[in-house]
mmCIF file of C-alpha atoms in Angstrom:
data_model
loop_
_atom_site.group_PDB
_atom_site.id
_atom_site.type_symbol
_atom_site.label_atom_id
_atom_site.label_comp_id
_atom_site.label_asym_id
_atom_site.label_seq_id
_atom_site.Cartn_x
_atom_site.Cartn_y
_atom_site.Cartn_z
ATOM 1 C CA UNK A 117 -30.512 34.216 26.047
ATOM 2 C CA UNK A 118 -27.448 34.147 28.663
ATOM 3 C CA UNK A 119 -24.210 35.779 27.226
ATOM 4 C CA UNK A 120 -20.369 34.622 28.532
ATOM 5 C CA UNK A 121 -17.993 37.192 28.242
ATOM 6 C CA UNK A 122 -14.611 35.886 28.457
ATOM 7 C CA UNK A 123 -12.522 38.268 30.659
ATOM 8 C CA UNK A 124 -9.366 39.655 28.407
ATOM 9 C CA UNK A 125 -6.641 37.678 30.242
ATOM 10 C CA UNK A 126 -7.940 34.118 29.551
ATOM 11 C CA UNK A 127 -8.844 35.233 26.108
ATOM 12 C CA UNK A 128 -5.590 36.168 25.427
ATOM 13 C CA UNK A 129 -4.316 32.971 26.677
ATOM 14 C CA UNK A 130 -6.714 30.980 24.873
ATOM 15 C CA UNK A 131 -5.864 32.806 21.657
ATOM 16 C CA UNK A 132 -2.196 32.036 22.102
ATOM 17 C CA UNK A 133 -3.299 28.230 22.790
ATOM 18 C CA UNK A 134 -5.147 28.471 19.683
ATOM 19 C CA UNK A 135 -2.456 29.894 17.794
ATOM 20 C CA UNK A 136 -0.207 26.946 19.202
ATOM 21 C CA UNK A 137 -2.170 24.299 18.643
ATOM 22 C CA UNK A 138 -2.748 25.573 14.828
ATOM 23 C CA UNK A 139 0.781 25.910 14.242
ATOM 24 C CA UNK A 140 1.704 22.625 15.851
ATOM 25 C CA UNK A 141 -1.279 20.661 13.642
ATOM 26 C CA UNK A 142 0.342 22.792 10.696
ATOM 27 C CA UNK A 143 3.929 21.483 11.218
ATOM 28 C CA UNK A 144 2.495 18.004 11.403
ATOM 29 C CA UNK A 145 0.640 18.222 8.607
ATOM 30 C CA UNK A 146 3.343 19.871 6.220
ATOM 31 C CA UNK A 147 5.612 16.656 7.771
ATOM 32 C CA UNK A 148 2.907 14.305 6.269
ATOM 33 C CA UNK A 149 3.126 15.801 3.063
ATOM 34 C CA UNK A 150 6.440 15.911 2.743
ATOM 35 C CA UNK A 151 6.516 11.894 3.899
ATOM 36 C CA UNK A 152 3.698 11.171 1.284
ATOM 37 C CA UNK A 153 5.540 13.563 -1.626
ATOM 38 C CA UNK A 154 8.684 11.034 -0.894
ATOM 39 C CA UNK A 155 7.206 7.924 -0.537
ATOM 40 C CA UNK A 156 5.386 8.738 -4.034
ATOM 41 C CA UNK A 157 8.407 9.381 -5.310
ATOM 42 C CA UNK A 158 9.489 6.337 -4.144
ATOM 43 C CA UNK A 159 7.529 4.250 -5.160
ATOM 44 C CA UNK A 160 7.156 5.665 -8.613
ATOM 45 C CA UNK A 161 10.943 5.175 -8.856
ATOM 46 C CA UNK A 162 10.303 1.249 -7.865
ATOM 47 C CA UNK A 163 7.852 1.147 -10.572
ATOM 48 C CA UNK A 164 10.036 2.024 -13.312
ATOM 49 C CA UNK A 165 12.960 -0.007 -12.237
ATOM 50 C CA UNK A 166 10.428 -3.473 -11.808
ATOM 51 C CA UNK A 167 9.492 -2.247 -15.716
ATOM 52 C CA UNK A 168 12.814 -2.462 -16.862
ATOM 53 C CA UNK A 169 13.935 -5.402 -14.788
ATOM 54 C CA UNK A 170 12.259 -8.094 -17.488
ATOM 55 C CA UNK A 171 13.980 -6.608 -20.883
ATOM 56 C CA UNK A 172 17.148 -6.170 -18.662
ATOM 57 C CA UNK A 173 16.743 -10.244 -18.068
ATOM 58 C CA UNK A 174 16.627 -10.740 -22.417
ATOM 59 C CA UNK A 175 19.413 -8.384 -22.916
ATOM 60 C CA UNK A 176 21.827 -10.037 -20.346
ATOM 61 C CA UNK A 177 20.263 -13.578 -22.082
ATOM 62 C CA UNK A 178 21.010 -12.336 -25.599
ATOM 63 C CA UNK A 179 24.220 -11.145 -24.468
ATOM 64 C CA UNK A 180 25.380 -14.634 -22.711
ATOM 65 C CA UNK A 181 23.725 -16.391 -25.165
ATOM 66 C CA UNK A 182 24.537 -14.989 -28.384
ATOM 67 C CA UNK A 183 27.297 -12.338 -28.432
ATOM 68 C CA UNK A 184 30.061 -13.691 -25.933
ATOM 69 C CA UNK A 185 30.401 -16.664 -27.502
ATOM 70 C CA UNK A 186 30.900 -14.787 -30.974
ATOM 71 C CA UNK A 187 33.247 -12.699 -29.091
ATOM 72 C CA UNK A 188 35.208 -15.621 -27.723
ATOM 73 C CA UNK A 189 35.021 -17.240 -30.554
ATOM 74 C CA UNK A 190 36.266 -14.377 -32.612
ATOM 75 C CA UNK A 191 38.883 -13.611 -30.025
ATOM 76 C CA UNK A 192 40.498 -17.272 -30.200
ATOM 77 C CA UNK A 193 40.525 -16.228 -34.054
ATOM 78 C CA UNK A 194 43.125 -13.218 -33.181
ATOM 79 C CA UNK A 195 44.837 -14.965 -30.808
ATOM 80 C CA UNK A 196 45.419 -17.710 -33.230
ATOM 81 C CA UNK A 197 46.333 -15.429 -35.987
ATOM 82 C CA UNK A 198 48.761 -13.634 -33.896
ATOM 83 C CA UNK A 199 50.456 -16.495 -32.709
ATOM 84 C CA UNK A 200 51.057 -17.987 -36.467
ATOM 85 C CA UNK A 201 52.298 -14.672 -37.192
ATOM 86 C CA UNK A 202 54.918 -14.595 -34.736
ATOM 87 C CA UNK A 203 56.035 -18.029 -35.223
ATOM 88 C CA UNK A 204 56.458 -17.057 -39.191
ATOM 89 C CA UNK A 205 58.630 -13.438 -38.229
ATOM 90 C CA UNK A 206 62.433 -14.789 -38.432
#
């Protein structure tokens, strides 16, 4: 069997290249996680506003529906009151 023996100056430079390449594929890959972490995030977020989005649709409904008018209605009351009582103040 044939052995190589590197001479020490191109090891060392191969070492550092090592060393470079490791800390450029570990940048990188800390980058990627820190995309996935905030598309997750993301997209969890989406997930919980489409929940919401249909009993956001009945509430508005109930509230167009049902409750202004009442309001209105109860509002024309006052306003009607109000006026008869200050036409009847001498």
């Amino acid at each position: 069997m044939t052995t190589f023996r590197v001479p020490p100056s191109l090891a060392g430079r191969l070492r550092l290249r090592l060393r470079h390449g490791l800390g450029f594929a570990a940048g990188a890959y800390r980058e990627a996680v820190g995309a996935a972490a905030e598309y997750a995030v993301a997209r969890a977020a989406a997930q919980i506003v489409g929940a919401e989005v249909p009993s956001t649709r009945r509430r508005v409904r109930a509230l167009r529906r049902h409750w202004i008018p009442c309001l209105e209605t109860a509002l024309a009351c006052v306003d009607l009151a109000w006026s008869d009582a200050s036409t009847r103040t001498p």
